[in-house]
Coordinates of N, CA and C in Angstrom, one line a residue:
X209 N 29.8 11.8 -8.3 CA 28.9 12.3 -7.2 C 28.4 11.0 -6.5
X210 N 29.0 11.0 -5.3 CA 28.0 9.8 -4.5 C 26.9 10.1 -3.8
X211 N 25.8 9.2 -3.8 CA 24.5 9.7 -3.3 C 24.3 8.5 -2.2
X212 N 23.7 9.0 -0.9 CA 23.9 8.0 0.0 C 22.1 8.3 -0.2
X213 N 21.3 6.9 0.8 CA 19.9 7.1 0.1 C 19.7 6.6 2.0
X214 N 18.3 7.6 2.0 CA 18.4 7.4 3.5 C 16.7 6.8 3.5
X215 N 16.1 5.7 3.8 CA 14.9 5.4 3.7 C 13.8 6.4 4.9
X216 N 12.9 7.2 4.7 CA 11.9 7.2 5.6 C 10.8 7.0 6.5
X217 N 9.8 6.7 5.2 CA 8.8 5.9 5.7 C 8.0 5.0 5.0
X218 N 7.1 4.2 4.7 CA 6.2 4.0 3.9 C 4.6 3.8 3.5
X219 N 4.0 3.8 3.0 CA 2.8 3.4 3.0 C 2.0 2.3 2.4
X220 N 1.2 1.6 2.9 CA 1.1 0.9 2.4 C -0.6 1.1 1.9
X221 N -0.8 0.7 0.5 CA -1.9 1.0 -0.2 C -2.6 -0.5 -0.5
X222 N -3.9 -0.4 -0.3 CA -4.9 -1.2 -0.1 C -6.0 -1.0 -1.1
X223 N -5.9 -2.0 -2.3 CA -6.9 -1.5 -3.2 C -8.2 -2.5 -3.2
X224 N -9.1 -2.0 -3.1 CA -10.4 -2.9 -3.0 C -11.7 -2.4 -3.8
X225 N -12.7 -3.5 -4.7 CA -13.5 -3.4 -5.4 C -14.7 -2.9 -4.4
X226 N -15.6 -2.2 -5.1 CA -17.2 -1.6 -4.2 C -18.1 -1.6 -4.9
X227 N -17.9 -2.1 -6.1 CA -19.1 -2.9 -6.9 C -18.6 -2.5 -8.2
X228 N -19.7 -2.6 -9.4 CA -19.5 -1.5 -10.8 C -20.0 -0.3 -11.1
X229 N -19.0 -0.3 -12.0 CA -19.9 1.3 -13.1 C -20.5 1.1 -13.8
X230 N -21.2 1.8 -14.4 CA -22.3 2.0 -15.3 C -22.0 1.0 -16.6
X231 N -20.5 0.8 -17.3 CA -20.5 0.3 -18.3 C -19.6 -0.9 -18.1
X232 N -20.0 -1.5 -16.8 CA -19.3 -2.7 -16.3 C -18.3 -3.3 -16.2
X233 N -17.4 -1.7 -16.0 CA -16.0 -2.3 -15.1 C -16.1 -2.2 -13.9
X234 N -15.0 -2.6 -13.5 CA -15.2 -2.4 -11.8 C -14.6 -0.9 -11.5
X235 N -15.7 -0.8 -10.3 CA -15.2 0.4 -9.1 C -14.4 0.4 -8.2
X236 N -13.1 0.6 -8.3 CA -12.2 -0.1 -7.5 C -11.5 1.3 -6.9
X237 N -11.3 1.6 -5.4 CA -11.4 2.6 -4.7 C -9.9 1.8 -3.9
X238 N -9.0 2.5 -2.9 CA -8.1 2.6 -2.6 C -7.9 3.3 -1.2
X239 N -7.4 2.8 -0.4 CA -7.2 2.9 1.0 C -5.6 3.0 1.6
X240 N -4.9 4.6 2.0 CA -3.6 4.5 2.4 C -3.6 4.5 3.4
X241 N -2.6 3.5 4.6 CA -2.5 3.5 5.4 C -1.1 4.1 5.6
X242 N -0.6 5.4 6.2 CA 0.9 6.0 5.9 C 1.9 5.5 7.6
X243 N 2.6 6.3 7.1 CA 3.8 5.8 8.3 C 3.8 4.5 8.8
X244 N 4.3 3.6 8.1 CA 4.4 2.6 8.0 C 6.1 2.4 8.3
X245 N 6.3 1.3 9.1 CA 7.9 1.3 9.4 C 8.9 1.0 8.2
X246 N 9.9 1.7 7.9 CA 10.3 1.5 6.2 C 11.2 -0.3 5.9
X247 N 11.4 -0.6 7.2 CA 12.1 -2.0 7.1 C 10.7 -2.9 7.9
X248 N 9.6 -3.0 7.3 CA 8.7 -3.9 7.8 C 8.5 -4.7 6.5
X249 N 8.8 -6.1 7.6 CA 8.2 -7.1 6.4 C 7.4 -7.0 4.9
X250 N 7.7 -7.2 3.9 CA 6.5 -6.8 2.8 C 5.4 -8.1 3.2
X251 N 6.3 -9.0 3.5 CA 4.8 -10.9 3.7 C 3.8 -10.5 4.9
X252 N 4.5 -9.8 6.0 CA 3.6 -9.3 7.1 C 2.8 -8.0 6.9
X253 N 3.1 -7.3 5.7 CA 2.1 -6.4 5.2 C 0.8 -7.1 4.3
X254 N 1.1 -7.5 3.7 CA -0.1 -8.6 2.8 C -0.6 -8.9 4.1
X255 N -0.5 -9.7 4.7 CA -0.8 -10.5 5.3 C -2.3 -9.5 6.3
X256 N -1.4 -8.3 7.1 CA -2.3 -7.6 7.2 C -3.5 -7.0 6.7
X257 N -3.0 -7.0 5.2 CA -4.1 -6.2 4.9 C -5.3 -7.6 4.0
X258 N -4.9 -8.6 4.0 CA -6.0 -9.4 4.2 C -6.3 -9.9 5.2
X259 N -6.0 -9.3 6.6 CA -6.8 -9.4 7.9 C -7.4 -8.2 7.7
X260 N -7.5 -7.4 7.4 CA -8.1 -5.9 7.4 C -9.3 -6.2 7.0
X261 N -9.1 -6.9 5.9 CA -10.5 -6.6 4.8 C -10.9 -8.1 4.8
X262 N -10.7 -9.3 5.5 CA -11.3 -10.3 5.9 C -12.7 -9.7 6.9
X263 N -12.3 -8.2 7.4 CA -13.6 -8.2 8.4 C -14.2 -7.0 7.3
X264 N -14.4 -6.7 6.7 CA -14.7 -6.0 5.2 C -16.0 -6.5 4.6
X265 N -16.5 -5.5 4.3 CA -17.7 -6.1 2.8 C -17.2 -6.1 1.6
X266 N -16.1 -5.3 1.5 CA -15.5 -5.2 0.3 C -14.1 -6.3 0.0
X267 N -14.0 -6.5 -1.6 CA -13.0 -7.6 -2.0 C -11.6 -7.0 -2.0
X268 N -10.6 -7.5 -1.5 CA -9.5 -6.4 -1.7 C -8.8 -7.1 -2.8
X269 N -8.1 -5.9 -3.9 CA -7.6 -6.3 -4.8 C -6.8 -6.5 -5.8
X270 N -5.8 -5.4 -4.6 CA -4.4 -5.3 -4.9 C -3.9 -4.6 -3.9
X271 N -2.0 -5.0 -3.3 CA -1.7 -3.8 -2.2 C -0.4 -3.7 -2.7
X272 N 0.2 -2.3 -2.1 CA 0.7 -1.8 -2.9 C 1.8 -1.8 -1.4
X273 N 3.3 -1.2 -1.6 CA 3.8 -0.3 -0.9 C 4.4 0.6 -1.3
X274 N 4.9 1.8 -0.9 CA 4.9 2.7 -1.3 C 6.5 3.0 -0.2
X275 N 7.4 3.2 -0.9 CA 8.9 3.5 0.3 C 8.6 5.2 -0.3
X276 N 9.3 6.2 0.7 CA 9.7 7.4 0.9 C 11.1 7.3 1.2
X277 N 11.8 7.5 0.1 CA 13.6 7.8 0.3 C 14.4 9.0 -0.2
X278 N 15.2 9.4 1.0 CA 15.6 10.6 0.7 C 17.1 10.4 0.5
X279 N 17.6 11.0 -1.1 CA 18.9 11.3 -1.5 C 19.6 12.1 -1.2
X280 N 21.1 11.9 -0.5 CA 21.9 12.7 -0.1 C 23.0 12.8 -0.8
X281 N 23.6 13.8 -1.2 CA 24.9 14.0 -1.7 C 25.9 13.8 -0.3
X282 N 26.8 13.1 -0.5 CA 27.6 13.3 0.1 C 29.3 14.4 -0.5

C-alpha cells in the first residue's frame, strides 16, 4: 500500500515561564499560534518567537512546531 503524505498546516507553540507554584517548580503556561505556513523556515520561527516575547514580561522557554499531515492512499 502506498501512502502519499500531503502536508497542511502548522503551529507553532510558544512555551513561557509566569512565575512559581506553591512547591517551587515552575509555572510554565503555553501560547499556540495556528496556521502557520507548513514549509516556513523552522530558524525564522524561533527567531520570531523570541521577537514575540523580547516585548514580553514573561521568559520564553521552549518552542515547539507542530506539522498537520494528511495520509493518502493511493
Amino acid at each position: 500500500m502506498a501512502v502519499t503524505e500531503n502536508r497542511l498546516n502548522s503551529a507553532l507553540v510558544l512555551k513561557y515561564q509566569v512565575g512559581t507554584k506553591p512547591d517551587g517548580s515552575p509555572d510554565i503556561r503555553q501560547k499556540t499560534l495556528n496556521n502557520i505556513k507548513p514549509d516556513a523556515d523552522h530558524g525564522a520561527l524561533y527567531e520570531v518567537a523570541v521577537a514575540l516575547f523580547s516585548l514580553s514580561a514573561h521568559g520564553l522557554t521552549g518552542v515547539l512546531v507542530r506539522d498537520m499531515t494528511e495520509l493518502i492512499e493511493e
